[in-house]
Amino acid sequence: MVTELAIWLIFLLPMGSFAFAALVVRPFFNRFSLASGLVTIAALGAALGLSIWTLRSVILVHHLEFEPIEWLNVGGATIDFGLLIDPLTALMLVVVTGVSLLVQIYSLGYMKGDTSFSRYYAYMSLFTAAMLGLVLSSNIIQLYMFWELVGVSSYLLIGFWHERPAAAAAAKKAFIITRIGDVGFLIAILYLATQADSFAASGLNAFHIPDIWYAAQPELATGALIGGAALTWLALGIFAGAAGKSGQFPLHTWLPDAMEGPTPVSALIHAATMVAAGVFLVARFFPVFQHSVDAMTVVALVGAFTAVFAASMGLVMNDIKRVMAYSTVSQLGYMMAALGLGLYAPAIFHLVTHAAFKALLFLGAGSVNHATGTFDMRYMGGLWKVMPFTYLLVLVAGLSLVGIIPLAGFWSKDEILLGAWGGTDLVDTWVSKVTFFGLIAGVVVTAFYTIRMIILTFHGDFRGGIDRELDDKGQFVPAGASNHGGVHLAESPWVMLLPMLVLGVAAVLLGYLANPQWTEEIGIPKHWITGFLGDGLQAALGIHEHAHTLDFSRWMATISTVAALSGIGLAAMVYVRRRGQVKDPLEKAGQVHTLISQKYYIDTLYEDVMVRKGFFRIFAGLFDWMDQNLVDGVVDLVGWFFRNIGTAIGKFQTGQVQAYATGVAFGVLAIILAMLLA
């Protein structure tokens, strides 16, 4: 059985590698910066081993109990540092450490030659450690601390090449927009603080996460401590924080701009850390959400809308990383929709499979950039001939994203679609049906933009890469603009391909962790991963029976496959015969194409209308008036008072002794009168 120290080491090892890179290598031994990468990889390898050990232990007993370390008492609540080890935690530990390890290995090749190599590994270690701390937290204050540290780390990594104005702007945008969502999360925490005495009267801690679950259960002898409208608003506050981190509408606009960071950073953000944190947060507090129909309805509908909305923008993006960014937003919508419908285990299952194929897609994009010097698909083409290995792996990941049987993405997406069609007793039937049709539409659109991306990147004729792109724009290659500023068509080095191969195997086989067909013959119980997660949730709520799992449905598999093949067929019809053209055929759609390519003008609404014309003109103007008239007015008044009182007192300084004697006499007389009257 895993020990408490071993679990803490999962967090402490990447935090130690951060300290080593930031405090030792970078300031004193920067010429040996490779050491920071090697130490980070070694630390994450050890953390992955410990995570697998933790998962094995949780499989045996469902939950591991450890005594928390008390820090502060606030009113009737206690802030402590502790570990919450359940099936959700155990799976997330393996996902985070596994994906992060592969990304760090890949980075040895991708970031080779970067002048800030050790700084990069320091930031990546901190990012991973923050996510692991978040996953392990048993106290909501502890979780919130790591939640904000994840945000700070993402700011540092998105703006890693801060000398580029676009990168600096993207980092600020990500930080500000996610903070907007975090305000909701903070309000939810403050509400819990106001209920500390009620919790304490029932022997509960308002900040301890399992106690928060318990307080929301109507099965309590005295009824739920948190119920009705209060429970709904608490859940929606938590969801606001999750929506910011996971890029759910309307807080999605930061995620595509985050592509300004290095490609391995994008892979980690989109697969296993920041955006996964939002889904994890809703899943962590699922026992609270499930007792509010209104909150569940909001989560389901926002998720379904985001899935279709973001996918539509992926149709017209030319930057391969931005296509993947909108794909991530869309897939996170699937997960949120599933959680909103009560499909807890399928949502987390899709999170696991998505981590594999999405990380692979981003690393594949980095491999392509390594060869072409650009991320613009209009200047790629024909790369399968010179990059067959990358092409095969990206194809596997893309088809898994689309949901083609028997790849991993099919099995997780199929369970969500089947659950949405069947409905649950946690939301109204119409919510389930609307969500289902939204997600099916998302399948078609996802298939179209994925195949479009593969065709434009790997098929047809090569269209010149960065050289032609810059020539078309009348530009020269900017000094230091990229680690891979020129065209050198060749397969990426093994240090980049090996992590991609591991992720490719995962994108094929992970589905069999829940595949109800044929798995018992190879030693995997039917519905293993969904049963494992569902049983863990049941056990946490004191329900000692197996969770319900969804059997394989041929007709649902047929519907989803037909939808996927429809999108594939449409994309092939539009792009297969395209030759050396740079102009996208979808531009013929005119105003519709313009609307979508401008991201429905939401960024314009936020930046131009709400910020520049709204915030700057109204709030900034109001604060400027207050500064000039109230703040400066008070300061000026104080100065006038003391200046003039000094002048007034100075008039009594005449230099005449008789005047001073007269003043003393009147003073004595006033004192005598006061004593007589007293």
XYZ file of C-alpha atoms in Angstrom:
678
model
C 0.000 0.000 0.000
C 1.295 3.447 -0.878
C 2.460 5.663 1.984
C 1.565 9.288 2.710
C 5.175 10.371 2.105
C 5.166 8.706 -1.325
C 2.033 10.623 -2.312
C 3.448 13.952 -1.124
C 6.559 13.200 -3.196
C 4.392 13.187 -6.338
C 3.962 16.921 -5.731
C 7.347 17.638 -4.144
C 9.476 16.084 -6.913
C 8.419 18.502 -9.705
C 8.467 21.358 -7.167
C 12.040 20.388 -6.328
C 13.003 20.344 -10.008
C 11.522 23.845 -10.290
C 13.719 25.049 -7.429
C 16.778 23.372 -8.958
C 16.249 24.936 -12.389
C 15.250 28.381 -11.103
C 17.615 28.802 -8.158
C 20.652 26.740 -9.102
C 21.024 26.154 -12.855
C 19.734 29.420 -14.301
C 21.620 31.887 -12.037
C 24.875 29.945 -11.629
C 25.245 27.212 -14.264
C 23.221 28.436 -17.242
C 25.741 27.041 -19.723
C 24.769 23.612 -18.383
C 21.054 24.314 -18.876
C 20.464 20.789 -20.207
C 20.764 19.640 -16.588
C 17.480 21.387 -15.747
C 15.705 19.356 -18.416
C 17.259 16.077 -17.346
C 16.477 16.656 -13.656
C 12.871 17.603 -14.539
C 12.441 14.440 -16.596
C 13.935 12.298 -13.821
C 11.650 13.923 -11.222
C 8.553 13.415 -13.354
C 9.539 9.834 -14.123
C 9.704 9.133 -10.392
C 6.417 11.000 -9.841
C 4.753 8.899 -12.555
C 5.954 5.702 -10.891
C 4.556 6.867 -7.551
C 1.285 7.870 -9.253
C 0.891 4.400 -10.726
C 1.587 2.939 -7.276
C -1.100 5.229 -5.831
C -3.574 4.169 -8.523
C -2.914 0.509 -7.751
C -3.543 1.139 -4.047
C -6.788 2.985 -4.733
C -7.990 0.183 -7.014
C -7.695 -2.137 -4.022
C -9.418 0.039 -1.370
C -11.221 2.915 -3.247
C -10.062 5.595 -0.777
C -6.903 6.274 1.203
C -7.278 8.165 4.492
C -4.520 10.396 5.891
C -4.553 12.865 8.778
C -4.332 16.462 7.504
C -1.889 19.037 8.849
C -3.800 21.837 10.616
C -2.748 25.362 9.637
C -5.343 27.941 10.745
C -8.662 28.116 12.549
C -11.015 30.669 11.010
C -14.203 31.011 12.988
C -15.724 27.552 13.088
C -13.699 26.282 10.125
C -10.189 24.861 9.861
C -7.756 25.462 7.007
C -5.501 22.471 6.729
C -3.166 20.809 4.270
C -4.219 17.289 3.481
C -4.606 14.627 0.839
C -7.872 13.500 -0.760
C -7.035 10.224 -2.476
C -9.939 8.648 -4.358
C -10.321 7.156 -7.868
C -10.626 10.626 -9.449
C -7.406 11.797 -7.790
C -5.524 8.604 -8.635
C -6.439 8.740 -12.331
C -5.636 12.442 -12.612
C -2.228 11.917 -11.006
C -1.313 9.361 -13.677
C -2.657 11.562 -16.486
C -0.863 14.727 -15.319
C 2.498 13.118 -14.568
C 2.371 10.856 -17.642
C 1.540 13.579 -20.167
C 3.897 16.052 -18.525
C 6.778 13.546 -18.625
C 6.291 12.925 -22.348
C 6.021 16.645 -23.072
C 9.248 17.354 -21.166
C 11.108 14.665 -23.118
C 9.754 16.127 -26.369
C 10.886 19.575 -25.244
C 14.527 18.462 -25.169
C 14.407 18.440 -28.963
C 11.880 21.205 -29.584
C 13.470 23.805 -27.269
C 17.064 22.900 -28.146
C 19.094 26.046 -28.646
C 16.659 28.372 -26.865
C 18.540 30.893 -24.754
C 16.037 30.477 -21.900
C 16.132 26.683 -21.796
C 16.491 26.400 -18.010
C 13.795 29.047 -17.417
C 11.458 27.031 -19.622
C 11.961 23.876 -17.572
C 11.590 25.810 -14.328
C 8.202 27.155 -15.437
C 7.057 23.749 -16.730
C 8.002 22.073 -13.449
C 6.114 24.713 -11.476
C 3.096 24.315 -13.760
C 3.015 20.548 -13.275
C 3.550 20.811 -9.517
C 0.695 23.317 -9.191
C -1.687 21.004 -11.041
C -0.656 18.029 -8.920
C -1.147 20.064 -5.741
C -4.627 21.034 -6.942
C -5.555 17.414 -7.641
C -4.308 16.202 -4.247
C -6.020 18.876 -2.117
C -8.531 17.871 0.538
C -9.334 21.443 1.625
C -11.001 23.996 -0.644
C -8.645 26.787 0.505
C -5.653 24.575 -0.260
C -7.217 23.765 -3.630
C -7.793 27.461 -4.347
C -4.153 28.294 -3.611
C -2.947 25.756 -6.171
C -5.753 26.812 -8.509
C -4.328 30.327 -8.609
C -0.769 29.008 -8.889
C -1.853 27.120 -12.020
C -3.098 30.448 -13.398
C 0.163 32.231 -12.577
C 2.211 29.419 -14.133
C 0.143 29.521 -17.315
C 0.734 33.284 -17.506
C 4.493 32.727 -17.337
C 4.436 29.990 -19.985
C 2.041 31.629 -22.450
C 4.190 34.747 -22.302
C 7.438 32.758 -22.314
C 8.694 34.614 -25.404
C 7.680 37.886 -23.789
C 9.764 39.944 -26.207
C 7.030 39.257 -28.739
C 4.121 41.684 -28.271
C 1.575 39.009 -29.254
C 2.860 36.605 -26.586
C 2.836 39.256 -23.859
C -0.709 40.298 -24.824
C -1.911 36.675 -24.892
C -0.493 36.028 -21.418
C -2.242 39.089 -19.983
C -5.481 38.144 -21.712
C -5.396 34.605 -20.315
C -4.638 35.877 -16.822
C -7.400 38.501 -16.798
C -10.178 36.365 -18.308
C -9.512 33.399 -16.048
C -9.524 35.790 -13.073
C -13.062 36.829 -14.032
C -14.204 33.236 -13.595
C -12.163 32.900 -10.411
C -14.182 35.707 -8.808
C -17.200 33.384 -8.897
C -15.184 30.575 -7.336
C -13.921 32.924 -4.615
C -17.458 34.095 -3.812
C -18.484 30.445 -3.418
C -15.630 29.930 -0.951
C -16.588 33.086 0.982
C -20.160 31.808 1.242
C -18.852 28.588 2.776
C -16.902 30.700 5.260
C -20.150 32.398 6.347
C -21.649 28.967 7.060
C -18.722 27.804 9.186
C -20.702 27.884 12.440
C -23.546 25.820 10.961
C -21.049 23.271 9.707
C -19.267 23.186 13.070
C -22.565 22.589 14.890
C -22.969 19.423 12.826
C -19.378 18.354 13.438
C -18.236 19.393 9.930
C -15.540 21.671 8.536
C -16.837 24.207 6.007
C -13.558 24.048 4.057
C -13.030 20.269 4.057
C -14.130 18.988 0.649
C -15.782 15.693 1.780
C -17.656 17.674 4.443
C -18.936 20.044 1.738
C -20.192 16.994 -0.169
C -21.904 15.715 2.956
C -23.507 19.059 3.741
C -25.235 19.081 0.344
C -26.855 15.676 0.788
C -30.607 15.814 1.525
C -30.343 12.415 3.233
C -28.979 14.060 6.392
C -31.171 13.576 9.426
C -31.693 17.321 9.714
C -31.817 17.887 5.959
C -29.040 19.363 3.847
C -26.998 22.108 5.498
C -26.780 23.728 2.065
C -29.886 23.486 -0.074
C -32.289 25.344 -2.315
C -31.131 28.564 -3.946
C -27.979 28.675 -1.805
C -26.855 25.310 -3.148
C -27.537 26.416 -6.725
C -25.541 29.624 -6.367
C -22.716 27.783 -4.636
C -22.532 25.330 -7.534
C -22.710 28.106 -10.143
C -19.903 29.985 -8.394
C -17.718 26.903 -8.604
C -18.723 26.450 -12.240
C -17.730 30.048 -13.021
C -14.176 29.274 -11.951
C -14.219 26.076 -13.987
C -15.608 27.879 -17.052
C -12.722 30.357 -16.961
C -9.998 27.725 -16.754
C -11.678 25.342 -19.241
C -12.558 28.011 -21.772
C -16.328 27.581 -21.681
C -18.502 30.182 -23.367
C -18.336 33.160 -22.817
C -14.876 32.895 -21.156
C -13.285 30.984 -24.042
C -11.502 33.776 -25.881
C -8.165 33.458 -24.062
C -7.498 29.851 -25.052
C -6.792 30.267 -28.812
C -4.511 33.241 -28.108
C -2.583 31.091 -25.634
C -1.008 29.420 -28.688
C 1.632 32.162 -28.598
C 3.536 30.069 -26.083
C 5.894 27.238 -27.114
C 4.087 24.268 -28.643
C 4.943 21.839 -25.786
C 3.342 24.360 -23.434
C 0.201 24.279 -25.571
C 0.212 20.483 -25.418
C 0.447 20.480 -21.624
C -2.157 23.228 -21.134
C -4.657 21.586 -23.471
C -4.159 17.980 -22.429
C -3.472 17.605 -18.744
C -3.153 20.799 -16.739
C -4.922 24.125 -16.937
C -7.990 23.332 -19.006
C -8.322 19.921 -17.375
C -8.393 21.717 -14.014
C -11.814 23.188 -14.815
C -13.349 19.816 -15.613
C -11.667 18.338 -12.551
C -13.144 21.086 -10.340
C -16.729 20.362 -11.421
C -16.073 16.627 -11.059
C -14.564 17.144 -7.602
C -17.702 18.930 -6.440
C -20.110 16.746 -8.400
C -21.854 15.601 -5.165
C -22.826 19.259 -4.713
C -23.903 19.877 -8.310
C -26.089 16.786 -8.560
C -28.557 18.141 -6.004
C -29.325 21.285 -7.994
C -31.337 20.753 -11.177
C -30.800 24.367 -12.200
C -27.020 24.197 -11.822
C -26.835 20.906 -13.707
C -28.979 22.364 -16.493
C -26.678 25.378 -16.842
C -23.567 23.189 -16.961
C -25.096 20.832 -19.556
C -26.397 23.551 -21.877
C -23.276 25.719 -21.649
C -21.151 22.647 -22.370
C -23.250 21.564 -25.365
C -23.298 25.079 -26.819
C -19.551 25.461 -26.340
C -18.943 22.126 -28.078
C -20.687 23.275 -31.274
C -19.732 26.946 -31.078
C -15.998 26.348 -30.692
C -15.973 23.580 -33.303
C -17.458 25.981 -35.871
C -14.498 28.347 -35.430
C -12.096 25.466 -35.969
C -13.494 25.192 -39.510
C -11.879 28.395 -40.754
C -8.653 28.741 -38.781
C -5.460 28.515 -40.814
C -3.040 28.237 -37.900
C -2.786 24.534 -37.039
C -2.397 25.263 -33.321
C -5.485 27.484 -33.291
C -7.487 24.707 -34.945
C -6.393 22.444 -32.101
C -7.166 25.172 -29.559
C -10.773 25.463 -30.701
C -10.916 21.682 -30.804
C -9.904 21.626 -27.145
C -12.599 24.132 -26.207
C -15.120 21.988 -28.084
C -14.035 18.734 -26.415
C -14.106 20.370 -22.999
C -17.674 21.289 -23.862
C -18.391 17.562 -24.290
C -16.976 16.877 -20.829
C -18.917 19.702 -19.186
C -22.113 18.651 -20.930
C -21.598 15.110 -19.660
C -21.085 16.328 -16.093
C -24.180 18.507 -16.397
C -26.237 15.481 -17.405
C -24.906 13.461 -14.477
C -22.522 11.345 -16.582
C -19.683 11.693 -14.116
C -17.605 8.672 -15.101
C -17.950 9.074 -18.925
C -16.872 12.716 -18.603
C -13.661 11.792 -16.777
C -13.091 8.896 -19.171
C -13.221 11.361 -22.069
C -10.814 13.616 -20.176
C -8.346 10.715 -20.014
C -8.601 9.765 -23.699
C -8.569 13.422 -24.748
C -5.320 13.954 -22.844
C -3.628 11.335 -25.026
C -4.842 12.277 -28.500
C -4.829 16.035 -27.953
C -1.296 16.055 -26.558
C -0.270 14.002 -29.596
C -1.936 16.451 -31.987
C -0.120 19.408 -30.466
C 3.218 17.616 -30.474
C 2.520 16.687 -34.085
C 1.922 20.380 -34.830
C 5.271 21.148 -33.240
C 6.934 18.464 -35.360
C 5.427 20.001 -38.501
C 6.605 23.456 -37.451
C 10.075 22.021 -36.899
C 10.123 21.067 -40.587
C 8.300 23.982 -42.218
C 9.035 26.931 -39.909
C 5.357 27.915 -39.892
C 2.057 26.986 -38.260
C -0.003 28.245 -41.216
C -1.496 25.199 -42.966
C -1.908 27.150 -46.209
C 1.863 26.942 -46.637
C 2.257 23.268 -45.795
C 1.073 20.287 -47.884
C 2.717 17.092 -49.096
C 4.491 16.448 -45.777
C 3.493 12.789 -45.540
C 6.270 12.002 -48.016
C 9.037 13.471 -45.850
C 7.431 12.975 -42.420
C 5.682 9.592 -42.621
C 6.038 8.844 -38.929
C 4.552 12.184 -37.845
C 1.800 11.814 -40.437
C 0.772 8.367 -39.182
C 0.652 9.487 -35.558
C -1.285 12.679 -36.307
C -3.732 10.632 -38.405
C -4.300 8.242 -35.484
C -4.811 11.135 -33.073
C -7.116 12.938 -35.509
C -9.311 9.893 -36.073
C -9.451 9.318 -32.320
C -10.594 12.931 -31.911
C -13.255 12.394 -34.565
C -14.432 9.246 -32.790
C -13.682 6.477 -35.264
C -14.035 2.947 -33.908
C -11.976 1.273 -32.375
C -9.784 4.227 -31.325
C -9.911 5.566 -27.776
C -11.891 8.703 -28.573
C -14.749 6.624 -29.973
C -15.416 4.746 -26.744
C -15.402 7.776 -24.448
C -17.452 9.960 -26.811
C -19.902 7.111 -27.465
C -20.635 6.755 -23.750
C -21.399 10.464 -23.488
C -23.715 10.396 -26.513
C -25.496 7.272 -25.282
C -25.967 8.770 -21.823
C -27.243 12.045 -23.285
C -29.814 10.245 -25.422
C -31.014 8.060 -22.582
C -31.178 10.951 -20.154
C -30.799 10.938 -16.406
C -33.016 11.834 -13.461
C -30.776 14.801 -12.602
C -32.047 17.075 -15.400
C -35.219 17.451 -17.442
C -35.642 15.280 -20.524
C -35.551 18.256 -22.903
C -32.122 19.221 -21.566
C -30.776 15.761 -22.376
C -32.238 15.813 -25.887
C -30.970 19.327 -26.693
C -27.550 18.359 -25.401
C -27.522 15.165 -27.470
C -28.325 16.897 -30.752
C -25.788 19.610 -30.000
C -23.086 17.026 -29.381
C -23.985 15.070 -32.541
C -23.688 18.272 -34.568
C -20.317 18.751 -32.902
C -19.212 15.316 -34.162
C -19.880 16.332 -37.793
C -18.065 19.667 -37.455
C -15.159 18.070 -35.575
C -14.706 15.492 -38.323
C -14.704 18.220 -40.994
C -12.068 20.492 -39.429
C -9.870 17.540 -38.396
C -9.725 16.066 -41.906
C -9.321 19.564 -43.347
C -6.288 20.019 -41.111
C -4.766 16.660 -42.123
C -5.313 17.255 -45.852
C -3.943 20.807 -45.819
C -0.928 19.771 -43.765
C 0.114 16.434 -45.201
C -1.523 15.922 -48.610
C -1.249 17.633 -51.986
C 1.881 19.543 -52.931
C 4.232 21.372 -50.599
C 3.434 25.091 -50.691
C 6.726 26.576 -49.521
C 6.541 26.802 -45.740
C 7.791 29.903 -43.945
C 9.762 31.048 -46.995
C 6.691 31.463 -49.192
C 4.597 32.771 -46.321
C 7.001 35.597 -45.673
C 7.457 36.215 -49.390
C 3.682 36.572 -49.827
C 3.669 39.058 -46.969
C 6.717 40.920 -48.297
C 8.687 40.171 -45.157
C 12.065 38.793 -44.256
C 12.616 36.130 -41.615
C 12.655 38.109 -38.353
C 15.697 37.488 -36.207
C 14.853 35.248 -33.276
C 11.213 34.926 -34.283
C 11.252 31.163 -33.978
C 13.441 28.302 -32.951
C 12.692 26.826 -36.336
C 12.761 29.885 -38.547
C 13.564 28.140 -41.804
C 12.390 25.239 -43.949
C 14.176 21.920 -43.555
C 11.817 19.171 -44.672
C 12.775 16.114 -42.663
C 11.368 13.919 -39.938
C 11.792 15.208 -36.399
C 14.539 13.733 -34.185
C 13.871 10.636 -32.086
C 13.671 12.604 -28.854
C 10.526 14.252 -30.268
C 9.109 11.189 -32.020
C 9.387 8.776 -29.090
C 6.919 10.649 -26.827
C 4.584 10.954 -29.806
C 4.743 7.188 -30.333
C 3.797 6.523 -26.700
C 0.853 8.916 -26.982
C -0.152 7.258 -30.258
C -0.326 3.864 -28.556
C -2.416 5.444 -25.779
C -4.755 7.055 -28.337
C -5.453 3.563 -29.685
C -5.602 1.435 -26.536
C -6.998 3.664 -23.762
C -10.520 3.053 -25.014
C -10.245 -0.551 -23.959
C -10.222 0.517 -20.308
C -13.988 0.975 -20.665
C -14.747 -0.938 -23.826
C -17.550 -3.381 -22.906
C -16.681 -5.550 -25.901
C -13.932 -8.171 -25.965
C -11.920 -6.748 -23.047
C -12.520 -9.582 -20.599
C -10.585 -11.842 -22.963
C -7.451 -9.720 -22.404
C -7.933 -9.387 -18.643
C -9.703 -6.011 -18.441
C -13.138 -6.098 -16.736
C -16.012 -4.627 -18.694
C -16.500 -0.902 -18.061
C -13.385 -0.904 -15.865
C -12.587 2.803 -15.835
C -16.187 4.042 -15.657
C -17.031 1.437 -13.038
C -13.926 2.355 -11.054
C -14.821 6.054 -11.079
C -18.514 5.507 -10.457
C -17.938 3.084 -7.580
C -15.478 5.530 -6.047
C -18.052 8.315 -6.127
C -20.671 6.012 -4.622
C -18.314 4.986 -1.833
C -17.509 8.635 -1.057
C -21.223 9.285 -0.555
C -21.674 6.210 1.616
C -23.547 4.221 -1.045
C -22.315 0.640 -0.957
C -23.440 -0.643 -4.327
C -21.990 -0.708 -7.819
C -22.518 2.350 -9.980
C -24.632 2.048 -13.120
C -22.653 1.630 -16.350
C -23.775 1.971 -19.954
C -23.706 -1.073 -22.223
C -22.487 -0.810 -25.773
C -25.207 0.261 -28.184
C -24.799 -0.672 -31.845
C -27.378 1.845 -33.014
C -25.680 4.718 -31.129
C -22.317 3.613 -32.472
C -23.849 3.626 -35.950
C -25.288 7.135 -35.515
C -22.015 8.600 -34.235
C -20.000 6.826 -36.929
C -22.323 8.047 -39.693
C -22.050 11.598 -38.316
C -18.246 11.358 -38.250
C -18.036 9.879 -41.749
C -20.335 12.619 -43.042
C -17.926 15.276 -41.808
C -14.957 13.353 -43.224
C -16.670 12.992 -46.603
C -17.555 16.680 -46.819
C -13.995 17.719 -45.976
C -12.592 15.327 -48.572
C -14.951 16.701 -51.250
C -13.832 20.266 -50.544
C -10.073 19.789 -50.080
C -8.792 16.606 -51.743
C -8.620 18.088 -55.260
C -7.081 21.314 -54.046
C -3.602 21.823 -55.468
C -1.070 24.543 -54.762
C -3.711 27.115 -53.796
C -3.151 29.249 -50.736
C -6.711 30.577 -50.687
C -9.102 28.418 -48.646
C -12.181 27.144 -50.563
C -14.376 28.012 -47.554
C -13.732 31.694 -48.246
C -16.349 31.366 -50.986
C -18.922 31.370 -48.187
C -18.438 35.134 -48.057
C -19.967 36.866 -45.058
C -20.505 33.601 -43.184
C -16.800 32.828 -43.481
C -15.950 36.352 -42.374
C -18.264 36.085 -39.366
C -16.718 32.823 -38.209
C -13.117 33.797 -38.996
C -13.647 36.947 -36.913
C -14.703 34.625 -34.066
C -18.232 36.010 -34.167
C -16.755 39.409 -33.178
C -16.755 38.387 -29.533
C -13.151 39.517 -29.072
C -14.099 42.826 -30.670
C -17.045 43.113 -28.298
C -14.841 42.455 -25.284
C -11.792 44.522 -26.246
C -13.250 47.443 -28.175
C -16.719 47.878 -26.729
C -16.538 46.581 -23.152
C -12.909 47.442 -22.335
C -11.935 50.506 -24.372
C -15.341 52.171 -24.737
C -16.943 50.768 -21.623
C -14.361 50.273 -18.909
C -11.918 52.965 -19.952
C -14.525 55.632 -20.666
C -16.912 54.911 -17.802
C -14.940 53.388 -14.965
C -11.593 54.916 -15.804
C -13.310 58.293 -16.293
C -15.174 57.919 -12.999
C -12.014 56.993 -11.120
C -10.134 59.888 -12.725
C -12.860 62.320 -11.570
C -12.752 60.838 -8.063
C -8.975 61.145 -8.037
C -9.012 64.775 -9.114
C -11.999 65.946 -7.096
C -12.202 63.712 -4.042
C -8.715 62.390 -3.375
C -6.861 65.493 -4.552
C -9.595 67.660 -2.992
C -9.106 66.147 0.457
C -5.338 66.519 0.168
C -5.683 70.132 -0.970
C -8.152 70.858 1.874
C -5.774 69.515 4.501
C -2.946 71.595 3.051
C -5.134 74.750 2.951
C -6.222 74.220 6.554
C -2.745 73.907 8.027
C -1.342 76.610 5.801
C -3.996 79.094 6.882
C -4.076 78.123 10.536
C -0.367 78.752 10.609
C -0.927 82.179 9.091
C -3.649 82.943 11.645
C -1.510 81.888 14.592
C 1.379 83.879 13.203
C -0.670 87.080 13.558
C -0.558 86.717 17.318
C 3.243 86.937 17.205
C 3.446 90.780 17.512
C 6.625 91.108 19.600
C 4.834 93.429 22.130
C 5.134 92.344 25.788
C 1.891 94.071 26.823
C -0.044 92.137 24.254
C 1.357 88.845 25.580
C 0.553 89.898 29.197
C -3.019 90.742 28.185
C -3.357 87.312 26.546
C -2.063 85.559 29.688
C -4.488 87.522 31.880
C -7.471 86.579 29.758
C -6.308 82.982 29.819
C -6.107 82.921 33.633
C -9.506 84.545 33.876
C -11.006 81.918 31.535
C -9.534 79.107 33.652
C -10.942 80.607 36.903
C -14.405 81.003 35.374
C -14.346 77.424 34.123
C -13.432 76.147 37.620
C -16.229 78.202 39.261
C -18.840 76.987 36.805
C -17.799 73.351 37.053
